[in-house]
XYZ file of C-alpha atoms in Angstrom:
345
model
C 22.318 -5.047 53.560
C 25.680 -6.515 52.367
C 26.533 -5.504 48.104
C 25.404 -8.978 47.356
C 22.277 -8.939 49.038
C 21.932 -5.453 47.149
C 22.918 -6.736 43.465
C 20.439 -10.113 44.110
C 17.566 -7.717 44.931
C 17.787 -5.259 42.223
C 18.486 -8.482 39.432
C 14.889 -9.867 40.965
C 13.370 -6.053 40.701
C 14.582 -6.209 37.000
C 13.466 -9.925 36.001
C 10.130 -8.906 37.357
C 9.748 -6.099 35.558
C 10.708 -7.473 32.544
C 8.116 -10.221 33.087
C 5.199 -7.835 33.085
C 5.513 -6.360 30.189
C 4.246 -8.900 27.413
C 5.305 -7.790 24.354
C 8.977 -8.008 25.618
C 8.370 -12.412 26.555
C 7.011 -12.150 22.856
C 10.003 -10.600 21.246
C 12.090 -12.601 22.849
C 10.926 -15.978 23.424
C 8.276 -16.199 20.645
C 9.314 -14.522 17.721
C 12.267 -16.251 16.960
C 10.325 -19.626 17.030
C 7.569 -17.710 14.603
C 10.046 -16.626 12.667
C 11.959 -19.678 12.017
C 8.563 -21.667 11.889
C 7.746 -19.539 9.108
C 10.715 -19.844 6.926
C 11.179 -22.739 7.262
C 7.407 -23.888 6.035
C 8.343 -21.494 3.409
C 11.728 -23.165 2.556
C 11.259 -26.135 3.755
C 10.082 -28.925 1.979
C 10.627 -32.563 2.705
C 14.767 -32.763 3.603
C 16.088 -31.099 0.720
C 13.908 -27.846 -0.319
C 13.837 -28.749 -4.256
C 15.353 -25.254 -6.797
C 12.063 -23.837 -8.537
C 13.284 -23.792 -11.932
C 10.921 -22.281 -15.135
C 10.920 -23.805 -18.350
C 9.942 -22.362 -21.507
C 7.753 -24.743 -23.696
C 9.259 -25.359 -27.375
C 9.660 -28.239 -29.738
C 12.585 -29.289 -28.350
C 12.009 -29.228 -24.783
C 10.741 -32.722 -24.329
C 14.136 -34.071 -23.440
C 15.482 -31.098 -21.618
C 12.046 -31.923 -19.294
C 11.611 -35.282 -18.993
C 15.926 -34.510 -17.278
C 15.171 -31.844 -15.082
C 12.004 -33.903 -13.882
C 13.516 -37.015 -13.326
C 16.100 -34.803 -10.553
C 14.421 -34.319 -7.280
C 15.710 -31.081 -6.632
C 14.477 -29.526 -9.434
C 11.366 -28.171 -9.244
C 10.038 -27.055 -13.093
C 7.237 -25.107 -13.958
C 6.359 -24.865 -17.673
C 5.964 -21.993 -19.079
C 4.516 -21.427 -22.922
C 5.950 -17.807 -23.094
C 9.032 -16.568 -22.747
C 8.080 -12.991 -21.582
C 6.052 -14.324 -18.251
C 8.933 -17.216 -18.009
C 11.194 -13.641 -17.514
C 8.557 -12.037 -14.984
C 8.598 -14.770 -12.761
C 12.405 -15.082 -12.478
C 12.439 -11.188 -11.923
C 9.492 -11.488 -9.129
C 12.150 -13.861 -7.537
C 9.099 -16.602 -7.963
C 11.381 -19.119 -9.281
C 15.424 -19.566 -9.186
C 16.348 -20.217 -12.546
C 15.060 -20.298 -16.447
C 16.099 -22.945 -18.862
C 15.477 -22.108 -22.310
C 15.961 -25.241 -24.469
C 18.584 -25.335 -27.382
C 21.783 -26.620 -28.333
C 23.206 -26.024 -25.631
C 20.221 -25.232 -23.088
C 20.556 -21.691 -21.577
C 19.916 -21.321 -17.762
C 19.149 -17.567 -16.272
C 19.847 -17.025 -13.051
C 20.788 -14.012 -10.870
C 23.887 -14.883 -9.328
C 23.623 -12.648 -6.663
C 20.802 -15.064 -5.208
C 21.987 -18.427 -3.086
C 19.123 -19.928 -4.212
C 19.422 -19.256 -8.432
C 23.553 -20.651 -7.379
C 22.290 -23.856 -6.042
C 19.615 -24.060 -8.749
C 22.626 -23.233 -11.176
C 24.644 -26.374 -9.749
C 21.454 -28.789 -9.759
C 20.561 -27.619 -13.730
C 24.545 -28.969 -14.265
C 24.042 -31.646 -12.516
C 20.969 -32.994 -14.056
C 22.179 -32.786 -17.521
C 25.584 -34.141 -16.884
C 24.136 -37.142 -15.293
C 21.673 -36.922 -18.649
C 24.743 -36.425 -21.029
C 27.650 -38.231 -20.080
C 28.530 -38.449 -15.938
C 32.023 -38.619 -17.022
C 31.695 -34.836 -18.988
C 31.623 -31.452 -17.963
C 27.241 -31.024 -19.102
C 26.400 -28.293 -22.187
C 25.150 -25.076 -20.534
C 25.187 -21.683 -21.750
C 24.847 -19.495 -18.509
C 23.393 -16.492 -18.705
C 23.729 -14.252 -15.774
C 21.081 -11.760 -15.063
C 22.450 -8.721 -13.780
C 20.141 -5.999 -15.818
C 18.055 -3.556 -14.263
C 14.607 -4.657 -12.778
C 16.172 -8.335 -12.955
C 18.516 -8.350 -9.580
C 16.999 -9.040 -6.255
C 17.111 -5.798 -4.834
C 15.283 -4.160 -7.532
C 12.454 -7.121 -5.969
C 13.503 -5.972 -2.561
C 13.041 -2.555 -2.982
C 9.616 -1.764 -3.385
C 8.782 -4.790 -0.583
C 10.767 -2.300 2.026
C 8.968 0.667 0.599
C 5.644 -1.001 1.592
C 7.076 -1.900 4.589
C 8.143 1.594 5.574
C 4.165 2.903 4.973
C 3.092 -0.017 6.823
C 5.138 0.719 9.536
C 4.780 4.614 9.887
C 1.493 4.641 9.388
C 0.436 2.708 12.095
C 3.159 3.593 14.640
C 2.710 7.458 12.995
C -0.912 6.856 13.993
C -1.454 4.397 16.139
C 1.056 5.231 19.144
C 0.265 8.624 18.408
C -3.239 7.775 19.816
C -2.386 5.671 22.272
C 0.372 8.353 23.323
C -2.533 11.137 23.534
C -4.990 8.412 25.782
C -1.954 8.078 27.990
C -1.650 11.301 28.490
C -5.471 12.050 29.352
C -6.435 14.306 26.927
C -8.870 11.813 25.296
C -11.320 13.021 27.930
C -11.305 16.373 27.106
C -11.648 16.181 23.790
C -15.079 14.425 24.823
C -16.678 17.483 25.580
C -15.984 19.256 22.796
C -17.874 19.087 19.680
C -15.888 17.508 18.031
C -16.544 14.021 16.159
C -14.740 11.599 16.335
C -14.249 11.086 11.979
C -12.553 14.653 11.971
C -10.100 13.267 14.929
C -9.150 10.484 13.014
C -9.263 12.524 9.630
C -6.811 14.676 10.975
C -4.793 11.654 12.221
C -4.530 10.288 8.620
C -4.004 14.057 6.650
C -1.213 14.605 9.034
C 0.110 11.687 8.101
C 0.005 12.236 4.057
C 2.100 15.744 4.603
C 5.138 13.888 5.166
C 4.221 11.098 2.900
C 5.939 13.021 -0.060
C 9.460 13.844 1.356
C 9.387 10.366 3.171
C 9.207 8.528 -0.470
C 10.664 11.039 -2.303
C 13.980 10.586 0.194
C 13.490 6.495 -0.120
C 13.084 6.248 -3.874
C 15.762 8.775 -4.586
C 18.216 6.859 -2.362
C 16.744 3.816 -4.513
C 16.938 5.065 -8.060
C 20.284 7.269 -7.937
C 22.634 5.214 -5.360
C 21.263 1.487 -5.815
C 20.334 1.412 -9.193
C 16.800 0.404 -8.732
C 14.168 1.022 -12.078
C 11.290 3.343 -11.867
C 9.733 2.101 -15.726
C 5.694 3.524 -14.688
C 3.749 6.484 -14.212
C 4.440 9.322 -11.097
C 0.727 9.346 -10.558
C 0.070 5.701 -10.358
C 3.128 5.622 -7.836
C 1.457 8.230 -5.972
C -1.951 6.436 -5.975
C -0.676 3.392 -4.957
C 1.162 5.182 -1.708
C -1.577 6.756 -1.270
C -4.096 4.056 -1.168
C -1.007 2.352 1.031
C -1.178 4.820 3.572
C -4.528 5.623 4.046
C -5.190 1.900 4.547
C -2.378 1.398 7.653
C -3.013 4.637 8.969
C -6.768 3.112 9.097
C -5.249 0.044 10.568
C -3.043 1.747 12.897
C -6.689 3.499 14.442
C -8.489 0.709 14.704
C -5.138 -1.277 16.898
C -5.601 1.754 19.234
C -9.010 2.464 19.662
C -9.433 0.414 22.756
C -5.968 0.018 23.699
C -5.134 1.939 27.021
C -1.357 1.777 27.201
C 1.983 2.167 25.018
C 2.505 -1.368 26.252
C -0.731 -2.483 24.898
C -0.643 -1.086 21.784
C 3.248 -1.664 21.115
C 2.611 -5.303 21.588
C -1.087 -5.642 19.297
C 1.155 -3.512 16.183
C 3.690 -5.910 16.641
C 1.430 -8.767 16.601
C -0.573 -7.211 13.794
C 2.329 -6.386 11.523
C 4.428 -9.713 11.818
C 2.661 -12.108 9.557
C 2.555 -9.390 7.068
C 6.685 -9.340 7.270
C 6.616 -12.779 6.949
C 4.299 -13.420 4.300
C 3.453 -10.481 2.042
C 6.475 -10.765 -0.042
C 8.663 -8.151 1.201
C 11.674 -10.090 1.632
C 11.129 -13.304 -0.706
C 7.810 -14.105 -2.965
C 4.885 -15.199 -1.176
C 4.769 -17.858 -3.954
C 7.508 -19.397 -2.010
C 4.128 -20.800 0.098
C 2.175 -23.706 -0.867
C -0.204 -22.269 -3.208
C -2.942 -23.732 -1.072
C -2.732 -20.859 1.377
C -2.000 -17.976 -1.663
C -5.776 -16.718 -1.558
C -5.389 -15.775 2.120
C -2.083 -14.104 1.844
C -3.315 -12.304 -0.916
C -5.803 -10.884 1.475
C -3.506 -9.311 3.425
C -3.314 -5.720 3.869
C 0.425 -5.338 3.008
C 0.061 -7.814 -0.531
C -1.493 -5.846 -2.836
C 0.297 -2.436 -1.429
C 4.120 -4.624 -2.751
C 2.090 -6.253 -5.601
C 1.057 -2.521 -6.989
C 4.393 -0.972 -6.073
C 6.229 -4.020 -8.094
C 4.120 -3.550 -10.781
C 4.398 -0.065 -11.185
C 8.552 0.495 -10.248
C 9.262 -2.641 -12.164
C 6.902 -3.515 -14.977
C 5.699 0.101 -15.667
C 2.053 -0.739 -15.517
C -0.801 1.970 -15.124
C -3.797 2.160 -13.259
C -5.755 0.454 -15.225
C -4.471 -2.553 -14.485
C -4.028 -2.032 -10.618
C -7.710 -2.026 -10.308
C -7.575 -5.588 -7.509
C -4.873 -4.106 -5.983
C -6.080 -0.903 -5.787
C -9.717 -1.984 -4.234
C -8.342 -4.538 -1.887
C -6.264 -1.758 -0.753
C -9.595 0.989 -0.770
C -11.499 -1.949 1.387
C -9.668 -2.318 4.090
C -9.265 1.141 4.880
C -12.664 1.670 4.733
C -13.876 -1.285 6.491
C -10.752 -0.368 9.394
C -11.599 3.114 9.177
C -15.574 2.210 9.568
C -14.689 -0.413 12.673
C -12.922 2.593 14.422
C -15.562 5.125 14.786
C -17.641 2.297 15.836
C -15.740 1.351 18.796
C -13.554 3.877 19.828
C -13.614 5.441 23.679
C -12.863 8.624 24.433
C -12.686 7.435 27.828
């Protein structure tokens, strides 16, 4: 066999190979178009994706309106406080807040593309408005305060991330790694049942819950800057309630599952629309509000919602109580689903 004749058969071994494993065609050939598919329904509206922009209702915002209305990449959504005007901007739900007056005032956080290009279209509006031949009256007011920037949003969207992750690969592959393995079958004849193996699963998984936050938040608070304004127990709740329910998850994606493959592939497939659409990277407002119910619904959504509220807007327990039992649900409904079909076999 000549070196060619060598190279050509191991590059057909390899392409092969690669072919049988599905999760691999997925990551590379289907994600992307998911991913872009996704965005860009999120971002995407018409040709020109209009700049959400808050206004705060007053006496003297009829003008200011009827301006930033009559643009069509402006956006506006009224607001008749100031204070939840102020939320939204921080929840990264909207790009800008106009305050009327003489001059307006527009808030925006700068280090955002999209508040900058809502910045520009605000201008532009009421120059056109004013006098097209004038610089417009604006008073800009950056927003560069604690709990305001983006990454103080970002933050606690990658700590729910991080428990969503761990706990199911922590769990889930740790399963799947034991099936592989064979020793499934002899824990069958053993009297053992099968809620104390996946107790055991999800206690293991708590011990190193604490130093894996406490590391995260640190980093968070002391280096980036990020706010912690609630409680210590209703953060610990919340990750607690967090991890319990992917660790659930994470049981149920390997109950039946019989290879790393396998289960690799159905965590991957699990997780993904829960990257995409549980506001860890941008608010899941950013979706038509048609479809807000069902990504409410989804495990990772109320796990950021309580973290947000809690690192950001200092709220208690009290009023994490939908959160909190969406959260308590679907562990107990995954949990529940697992020791009904799981295989020792």
């Amino acid at each position: 066999m000549s070196r060619l004749d060598e190279i050509r058969e191991l590059t057909r071994v390899r392409v092969l190979l690669f072919l049988r494993e599905p999760e691999a065609i997925f990551w590379v050939f289907v994600f992307p178009i998911v991913l872009a598919a996704v965005l860009g329904f999120a971002f995407r509206k018409g040709e020109i994706e209009p700049s959400k922009v808050a206004v705060v209702a007053g006496p003297d915002d009829t003008a200011l309106v009827a301006t930033l209305e009559g643009d069509e990449t402006i956006d506006i959504e009224r607001f008749d406080e100031l204070a939840a005007a102020q939320t939204q901007l921080r929840k990264s739900a909207v790009d800008g807040l106009v305050e009327a007056g003489d001059p307006p005032r527009l808030s925006f956080d700068p280090t955002r593309a999209e508040a900058a290009t809502a910045r520009l279209r605000v201008q532009r509006a009421l120059t056109l408005a004013e006098n097209p031949d004038a610089e417009a009256s604006l008073q800009l007011q950056p927003v560069t305060e604690i709990g305001s920037r983006y990454i103080d949003f970002l933050f606690p969207g990658l700590l729910g991330m991080n428990l969503m992750g761990t706990g199911m690969w922590g769990v889930g592959f740790a399963i799947a790694d034991i099936r592989r393995r064979k020793l499934l079958k002899r824990y069958l004849v053993t009297p053992m049942r099968k809620s104390s193996f996946f107790l055991s699963f999800i206690l293991s998984r708590l011990v190193f819950l604490a130093l894996e936050l406490g590391v995260l938040v640190g980093f968070g608070c002391w280096v980036l800057g990020v706010p912690f304004a609630g409680g210590l127990l209703s953060f610990v709740v919340v990750a607690l309630a967090g991890a319990a329910l992917f660790a659930g998850l994470g049981i149920l994606v390997a109950s039946r599952v019989q290879t790393i493959q396998g289960v690799s592939g159905l965590m991957n497939f699990v997780m993904m629309p829960m990257w995409l659409a549980s506001g860890v990277f941008f608010s899941y407002e950013r979706f038509p509000e048609a479809i807000h119910p069902v990504i409410r619904l989804l495990p990772l959504t109320p796990l950021n919602d309580a973290l947000r509220a809690v690192m950001l807007e200092g709220e208690s327990l009290i009023h994490l109580g939908p959160e909190l039992a969406l959260m308590a649900g679907w562990a107990v409904v995954t949990f529940a689903v697992a020791l009904k079909i799981f295989r020792w076999e």
